[in-house]
Tab-separated table of C-alpha atoms and ligand atoms in Angstrom:
chain	number	residue	atom	x	y	z
A	1	MET	CA	-165.841	38.623	-70.616
A	2	ASP	CA	-168.817	37.779	-71.577
A	3	ASP	CA	-171.640	36.941	-68.726
A	4	GLY	CA	-174.383	35.510	-70.882
A	5	THR	CA	-176.848	38.559	-70.279
A	6	GLU	CA	-177.791	39.227	-73.591
A	7	GLU	CA	-177.779	35.536	-74.099
A	8	HIS	CA	-180.215	34.859	-71.451
A	9	SER	CA	-182.709	37.644	-71.803
A	10	THR	CA	-182.919	36.253	-75.292
A	11	ILE	CA	-184.209	32.947	-74.157
A	12	TRP	CA	-186.227	34.801	-71.670
A	13	SER	CA	-187.847	36.827	-73.945
A	14	ARG	CA	-188.335	33.409	-76.236
A	15	LEU	CA	-189.867	31.639	-73.284
A	16	SER	CA	-192.431	34.347	-71.878
A	17	ARG	CA	-193.383	34.686	-75.486
A	18	LEU	CA	-194.473	30.799	-76.176
A	19	PHE	CA	-195.407	30.091	-72.535
A	20	GLY	CA	-197.353	33.545	-72.429
A	21	HIS	CA	-200.243	31.467	-74.169
A	22	ASP	CA	-202.837	29.501	-72.784
A	23	THR	CA	-204.129	27.327	-74.980
A	24	GLN	CA	-202.342	24.141	-76.734
A	25	GLU	CA	-202.771	25.702	-80.367
A	26	SER	CA	-201.947	29.539	-79.535
A	27	LEU	CA	-198.211	27.411	-78.184
A	28	GLU	CA	-197.612	25.503	-81.313
A	29	LYS	CA	-198.703	28.379	-83.565
A	30	ALA	CA	-195.981	30.963	-81.319
A	31	ILE	CA	-193.163	28.300	-81.558
A	32	VAL	CA	-193.968	28.047	-85.398
A	33	GLU	CA	-194.110	31.710	-85.744
A	34	ALA	CA	-191.398	31.770	-83.991
A	35	ARG	CA	-189.247	29.538	-85.732
A	36	ALA	CA	-190.200	31.604	-88.951
A	37	GLU	CA	-188.932	34.498	-87.352
A	38	GLY	CA	-185.366	33.116	-87.278
A	39	GLU	CA	-185.504	33.192	-83.089
A	40	LEU	CA	-185.926	29.473	-82.872
A	41	GLU	CA	-183.441	27.049	-84.335
A	42	PRO	CA	-185.166	24.141	-86.855
A	43	TYR	CA	-184.289	21.646	-84.117
A	44	GLU	CA	-185.694	24.062	-81.519
A	45	GLU	CA	-189.114	24.182	-83.095
A	46	SER	CA	-189.215	20.231	-83.549
A	47	MET	CA	-188.604	19.161	-80.195
A	48	LEU	CA	-190.411	21.937	-78.560
A	49	LEU	CA	-193.460	20.466	-80.747
A	50	GLY	CA	-192.633	17.003	-80.307
A	51	ILE	CA	-193.215	17.776	-76.446
A	52	LEU	CA	-196.575	19.770	-76.517
A	53	ARG	CA	-197.804	16.612	-78.487
A	54	PHE	CA	-196.094	13.658	-76.566
A	55	ASP	CA	-199.507	13.825	-74.265
A	56	GLU	CA	-202.068	13.014	-76.937
A	57	LEU	CA	-199.508	9.828	-78.302
A	58	GLN	CA	-200.483	6.154	-77.781
A	59	VAL	CA	-198.524	3.470	-78.202
A	60	GLN	CA	-199.827	2.409	-81.522
A	61	ASP	CA	-198.856	5.451	-82.960
A	62	THR	CA	-195.428	5.180	-82.790
A	63	MET	CA	-194.667	1.339	-81.823
A	64	THR	CA	-193.238	-1.023	-84.638
A	65	PRO	CA	-196.243	-2.902	-85.953
A	66	ARG	CA	-196.598	-6.582	-85.521
A	67	THR	CA	-196.065	-7.565	-89.409
A	68	ASP	CA	-192.395	-5.753	-88.920
A	69	ILE	CA	-191.363	-7.810	-85.386
A	70	ASP	CA	-188.364	-10.035	-85.678
A	71	CYS	CA	-189.377	-12.731	-83.325
A	72	VAL	CA	-188.396	-16.400	-82.948
A	73	PRO	CA	-190.870	-19.576	-82.411
A	74	GLU	CA	-189.825	-20.786	-78.880
A	75	GLU	CA	-188.382	-24.175	-80.368
A	76	ILE	CA	-185.453	-22.837	-82.130
A	77	SER	CA	-182.348	-22.973	-81.151
A	78	LEU	CA	-180.112	-20.556	-79.297
A	79	LYS	CA	-177.751	-20.478	-82.327
A	80	GLU	CA	-180.521	-19.848	-84.543
A	81	VAL	CA	-181.677	-16.807	-82.301
A	82	ALA	CA	-177.555	-15.416	-82.722
A	83	HIS	CA	-177.773	-15.404	-86.580
A	84	VAL	CA	-181.747	-13.821	-86.267
A	85	ILE	CA	-179.751	-11.257	-83.956
A	86	VAL	CA	-177.275	-10.328	-86.413
A	87	ARG	CA	-179.394	-10.429	-89.600
A	88	SER	CA	-182.010	-7.931	-88.070
A	89	GLY	CA	-179.683	-6.133	-86.073
A	90	HIS	CA	-181.801	-6.056	-83.184
A	91	SER	CA	-180.732	-6.579	-79.856
A	92	ARG	CA	-183.764	-7.853	-78.610
A	93	ILE	CA	-185.759	-10.535	-79.830
A	94	PRO	CA	-189.797	-11.398	-79.031
A	95	VAL	CA	-190.268	-15.396	-78.534
A	96	PHE	CA	-193.665	-16.579	-79.664
A	97	LYS	CA	-195.653	-19.869	-78.859
A	98	ASP	CA	-197.589	-20.990	-81.641
A	99	THR	CA	-198.054	-17.554	-83.316
A	100	ARG	CA	-197.030	-13.934	-83.371
A	101	ASP	CA	-200.118	-13.869	-81.133
A	102	ASN	CA	-198.690	-15.079	-78.207
A	103	ILE	CA	-195.436	-13.575	-77.244
A	104	VAL	CA	-193.955	-15.429	-74.398
A	105	GLY	CA	-190.331	-14.142	-73.758
A	106	ILE	CA	-187.823	-11.307	-75.075
A	107	LEU	CA	-184.202	-12.710	-75.341
A	108	HIS	CA	-181.468	-10.415	-74.788
A	109	ALA	CA	-178.327	-10.900	-76.834
A	110	LYS	CA	-176.295	-10.332	-74.015
A	111	ASP	CA	-177.769	-13.048	-72.470
A	112	VAL	CA	-177.477	-15.140	-75.904
A	113	LEU	CA	-173.958	-14.511	-75.888
A	114	SER	CA	-173.060	-15.687	-72.786
A	115	SER	CA	-175.511	-18.590	-72.658
A	116	LEU	CA	-173.875	-19.316	-76.106
A	117	LEU	CA	-170.509	-19.222	-74.814
A	118	ASP	CA	-170.548	-20.453	-70.944
A	119	HIS	CA	-172.202	-23.843	-72.922
A	120	GLU	CA	-170.070	-24.188	-75.505
A	121	GLY	CA	-171.056	-28.493	-75.650
A	122	LYS	CA	-175.014	-28.239	-75.085
A	123	THR	CA	-176.649	-24.862	-74.886
A	124	PRO	CA	-179.759	-24.516	-73.175
A	125	SER	CA	-183.304	-23.651	-74.467
A	126	VAL	CA	-184.395	-20.468	-75.913
A	127	SER	CA	-187.244	-20.663	-73.165
A	128	SER	CA	-184.394	-21.203	-70.147
A	129	VAL	CA	-182.569	-17.712	-71.189
A	130	MET	CA	-185.698	-15.661	-72.285
A	131	ARG	CA	-186.934	-12.905	-70.025
A	132	GLU	CA	-190.379	-11.788	-69.061
A	133	PRO	CA	-192.263	-10.042	-71.736
A	134	PHE	CA	-193.576	-6.591	-70.521
A	135	PHE	CA	-197.157	-6.558	-72.039
A	136	VAL	CA	-198.653	-3.306	-72.440
A	137	PRO	CA	-202.324	-1.674	-74.426
A	138	GLU	CA	-201.413	-0.242	-77.277
A	139	THR	CA	-203.801	2.026	-76.386
A	140	LYS	CA	-201.492	3.650	-73.230
A	141	SER	CA	-199.876	7.370	-73.276
A	142	ILE	CA	-196.391	7.199	-74.499
A	143	HIS	CA	-195.987	9.574	-71.233
A	144	THR	CA	-197.055	6.874	-69.044
A	145	LEU	CA	-194.790	4.260	-70.870
A	146	LEU	CA	-191.903	6.170	-70.407
A	147	GLN	CA	-192.482	6.544	-66.539
A	148	GLU	CA	-193.181	2.686	-66.478
A	149	PHE	CA	-189.457	1.864	-68.464
A	150	ARG	CA	-187.818	4.306	-66.473
A	151	ALA	CA	-189.496	2.953	-63.070
A	152	SER	CA	-189.014	-0.808	-64.110
A	153	LYS	CA	-185.358	-0.195	-65.786
A	154	GLN	CA	-187.074	-1.999	-68.903
A	155	HIS	CA	-186.727	-0.601	-72.085
A	156	ILE	CA	-189.399	-2.774	-74.221
A	157	ALA	CA	-192.546	-3.678	-74.725
A	158	ILE	CA	-195.255	-5.778	-76.185
A	159	ALA	CA	-198.332	-3.546	-77.197
A	160	LEU	CA	-201.675	-6.039	-77.395
A	161	ASP	CA	-204.578	-4.994	-79.196
A	162	GLU	CA	-208.262	-5.359	-77.265
A	163	TYR	CA	-208.546	-8.652	-77.707
A	164	GLY	CA	-205.182	-9.522	-76.347
A	165	GLY	CA	-203.475	-10.762	-79.622
A	166	THR	CA	-199.849	-8.866	-80.467
A	167	SER	CA	-200.302	-4.929	-81.874
A	168	GLY	CA	-196.609	-4.084	-82.056
A	169	LEU	CA	-193.328	-3.535	-80.119
A	170	ILE	CA	-192.243	-0.506	-78.722
A	171	THR	CA	-188.659	0.399	-77.030
A	172	ILE	CA	-188.011	3.751	-75.368
A	173	GLU	CA	-185.822	4.868	-78.579
A	174	ASP	CA	-189.477	4.936	-80.245
A	175	VAL	CA	-190.697	6.805	-77.302
A	176	LEU	CA	-187.872	9.185	-77.562
A	177	GLU	CA	-187.809	9.964	-81.005
A	178	GLU	CA	-191.419	11.763	-80.850
A	179	ILE	CA	-189.452	14.362	-78.947
A	180	VAL	CA	-185.622	14.543	-80.209
A	181	GLY	CA	-186.824	12.494	-83.780
A	182	ASP	CA	-185.301	9.659	-85.679
A	183	ILE	CA	-182.311	8.187	-83.335
A	184	GLU	CA	-179.872	5.989	-86.141
A	185	ASP	CA	-177.897	3.486	-83.917
A	186	GLU	CA	-175.298	1.582	-86.030
A	187	HIS	CA	-177.260	-1.359	-86.728
A	188	ASP	CA	-180.176	0.611	-88.008
A	189	ALA	CA	-180.975	-0.428	-91.259
A	190	PRO	CA	-181.365	2.876	-93.523
A	191	ARG	CA	-185.462	3.242	-94.129
A	192	VAL	CA	-186.944	4.077	-97.286
A	193	GLU	CA	-188.589	7.551	-96.765
A	194	ASP	CA	-192.255	7.293	-96.981
A	195	ILE	CA	-193.003	9.965	-98.847
A	196	ARG	CA	-190.272	11.461	-101.976
A	197	GLN	CA	-190.812	13.830	-104.549
A	198	ILE	CA	-189.780	12.864	-107.941
A	199	LYS	CA	-190.519	15.759	-109.541
A	200	ASP	CA	-193.370	19.183	-108.851
A	201	LYS	CA	-196.215	17.380	-107.189
A	202	VAL	CA	-195.495	14.001	-108.270
A	203	TYR	CA	-194.387	11.676	-105.229
A	204	GLU	CA	-193.653	7.934	-104.978
A	205	LEU	CA	-195.279	6.851	-101.456
A	206	THR	CA	-194.840	3.823	-99.152
A	207	GLY	CA	-197.966	2.140	-98.561
A	208	ARG	CA	-197.484	3.079	-95.079
A	209	ALA	CA	-197.492	7.261	-96.011
A	210	GLN	CA	-199.615	8.515	-93.356
A	211	LEU	CA	-202.766	10.511	-94.352
A	212	ASP	CA	-202.376	13.359	-92.010
A	213	ASP	CA	-198.531	13.696	-93.812
A	214	LEU	CA	-200.234	13.710	-97.229
A	215	GLN	CA	-202.359	15.998	-96.029
A	216	ASN	CA	-200.042	18.455	-95.314
A	217	LEU	CA	-199.070	18.203	-99.299
A	218	GLY	CA	-202.711	19.324	-100.127
A	219	VAL	CA	-204.500	15.424	-100.460
A	220	ASP	CA	-207.429	15.880	-98.769
A	221	ILE	CA	-208.221	12.715	-97.613
A	222	SER	CA	-208.826	10.973	-93.956
A	223	SER	CA	-210.313	7.861	-92.240
A	224	ASP	CA	-211.521	7.118	-88.576
A	225	GLU	CA	-210.766	3.800	-89.934
A	226	VAL	CA	-206.934	3.587	-91.396
A	227	ASP	CA	-204.010	6.185	-91.084
A	228	THR	CA	-202.158	4.600	-94.357
A	229	ILE	CA	-202.380	5.572	-97.754
A	230	GLY	CA	-202.229	1.594	-98.759
A	231	GLY	CA	-204.992	0.970	-95.711
A	232	TYR	CA	-207.136	3.213	-97.398
A	233	LEU	CA	-206.636	2.308	-101.226
A	234	SER	CA	-207.380	-1.491	-99.885
A	235	MET	CA	-210.496	-0.234	-97.818
A	236	GLU	CA	-211.585	1.518	-101.100
A	237	ALA	CA	-210.872	-1.131	-103.220
A	238	GLY	CA	-211.922	-4.027	-101.180
A	239	HIS	CA	-208.962	-5.933	-101.558
A	240	VAL	CA	-205.510	-5.416	-102.036
A	241	PRO	CA	-204.110	-3.407	-104.922
A	242	GLU	CA	-202.432	-5.329	-107.748
A	243	GLN	CA	-199.467	-3.255	-109.404
A	244	GLY	CA	-200.609	-1.151	-111.686
A	245	GLU	CA	-204.266	-0.510	-110.672
A	246	GLN	CA	-205.206	3.379	-110.588
A	247	PHE	CA	-207.259	5.414	-107.995
A	248	THR	CA	-208.543	8.629	-108.341
A	249	LEU	CA	-209.203	10.867	-105.574
A	250	GLN	CA	-209.627	14.268	-104.719
A	251	GLY	CA	-207.870	15.504	-107.826
A	252	TRP	CA	-205.063	12.955	-107.206
A	253	THR	CA	-203.756	9.841	-108.870
A	254	PHE	CA	-202.498	7.052	-107.303
A	255	THR	CA	-200.836	4.495	-109.148
A	256	VAL	CA	-199.803	1.213	-107.581
A	257	LEU	CA	-196.300	0.388	-108.691
A	258	GLU	CA	-195.447	-2.447	-106.500
A	259	ALA	CA	-197.973	-4.769	-104.361
A	260	ASP	CA	-197.502	-7.948	-102.825
A	261	ARG	CA	-200.673	-10.138	-101.582
A	262	LYS	CA	-201.235	-8.442	-98.183
A	263	LEU	CA	-199.984	-4.626	-98.571
A	264	ILE	CA	-199.071	-2.101	-101.458
A	265	GLN	CA	-195.139	-1.498	-101.311
A	266	ARG	CA	-195.000	1.695	-103.651
A	267	LEU	CA	-197.188	3.838	-105.354
A	268	ARG	CA	-197.384	7.191	-107.092
A	269	MET	CA	-199.172	10.081	-106.421
A	270	GLU	CA	-199.743	12.858	-108.543
A	271	PRO	CA	-202.386	15.374	-109.740
A	272	THR	CA	-204.708	13.864	-112.026
A	273	GLY	CA	-204.450	14.561	-115.674
A	274	ASN	CA	-200.737	14.165	-115.372
A	275	GLU	CA	-200.322	10.564	-115.746
A	276	MET	CA	-198.951	10.884	-119.287
A	277	SER	CA	-195.810	12.428	-118.170
A	278	LEU	CA	-195.516	10.104	-115.178
A	279	SER	CA	-195.818	7.367	-117.720
A	280	VAL	CA	-192.851	8.557	-120.036
A	281	GLN	CA	-191.036	9.241	-116.243
A	282	ASP	CA	-191.768	5.529	-115.730
A	283	ARG	CA	-190.033	4.298	-119.047
A	284	ALA	CA	-187.119	6.463	-118.119
A	285	ASP	CA	-186.627	4.796	-114.882
A	286	GLN	CA	-186.998	1.311	-116.409
A	287	ALA	CA	-184.144	2.646	-119.278
B	301	ADP	P1	-182.737	-2.149	-81.094
B	301	ADP	O1	-180.919	-1.576	-81.371
B	301	ADP	O2	-182.244	-3.827	-80.575
B	301	ADP	O3	-182.991	-2.184	-82.919
B	301	ADP	P2	-183.648	0.432	-80.183
B	301	ADP	O4	-184.630	0.134	-78.879
B	301	ADP	O5	-182.618	1.012	-80.455
B	301	ADP	O6	-183.281	-1.219	-80.114
B	301	ADP	O7	-184.771	0.118	-81.235
B	301	ADP	C1	-184.825	0.563	-82.721
B	301	ADP	C2	-185.769	0.456	-83.221
B	301	ADP	O8	-186.201	-0.906	-83.570
B	301	ADP	C3	-187.066	1.165	-82.812
B	301	ADP	O9	-188.091	1.264	-83.694
B	301	ADP	C4	-187.866	-0.394	-82.122
B	301	ADP	O10	-189.079	-0.495	-82.628
B	301	ADP	C5	-187.409	-1.677	-82.970
B	301	ADP	N1	-187.344	-3.056	-82.880
B	301	ADP	C6	-186.273	-3.331	-81.953
B	301	ADP	N2	-186.426	-4.622	-81.442
B	301	ADP	C7	-186.979	-5.274	-82.585
B	301	ADP	C8	-187.497	-6.097	-82.914
B	301	ADP	N3	-186.718	-7.508	-82.682
B	301	ADP	N4	-188.255	-6.454	-84.155
B	301	ADP	C9	-188.606	-5.353	-84.816
B	301	ADP	N5	-188.628	-3.824	-84.691
B	301	ADP	C10	-187.289	-3.811	-83.248
């Protein structure tokens, strides 16, 4: 009968090998090496790295940004809120007074449903059904937030910037995803990948692609002011670039494929000098 001894000795040797290192950097290196040598599965590597990096992350690194929050004004009716819940697929909807910077409550789908059913004739107001928001500074560590979520039995918080304005929304799912990777629930809309390889060294990016991730592709761009390529190009240009605008940076050409007044939505990135092949590809895409 298998008593698991062999399995244990492998796990113990892995652990002592991994944790026999004293700095985080060497621990990370050991984990990456262990994976390269086949001692760890890819999911084990990414979870271990996630745990090691967990302490360094703040709410602002993982929250849903303010512009993407599905929220409602407090004057709205509960019936309309029910439509917003169905359309957005989110079970908790922040309520704001006057502007998004002033979130005054959170509506939970369960409360909305039971109010609608209990008061079929005259439904109560949004403000009588919403719950108190839990506010956190955007700079709070997600490690501390996880403990607070557990202690308060709340699983959603509104992040505030230093001026008290709304900066984003964060749920326990966002925090746990830093360790276990993307958790897709049955209501999550499919997300467009931020970086998609089209062919060798040609990528299609969303404006939200992170500079850190581009660095892993050999693009030497970094900034203290912004995190995303869309933000970076807007900063360089001094305006939100329009469709068709091109930028050459560090040997790469960025072509804006789609943009609106406020944001670059999609762009293409390729080594400078390859633009001709791109326009052929573009025509092929349009055909
Ligand atoms: P839900 O199932 O209600 O969407 P989760 O906690 O599973 O809530 O969160 C899933 C993702 O959706 C997270 O990234 C979270 O930040 C985001 N999210 C949750 N509620 C909202 C909302 N009202 N508007 C925008 N994003 C939201």
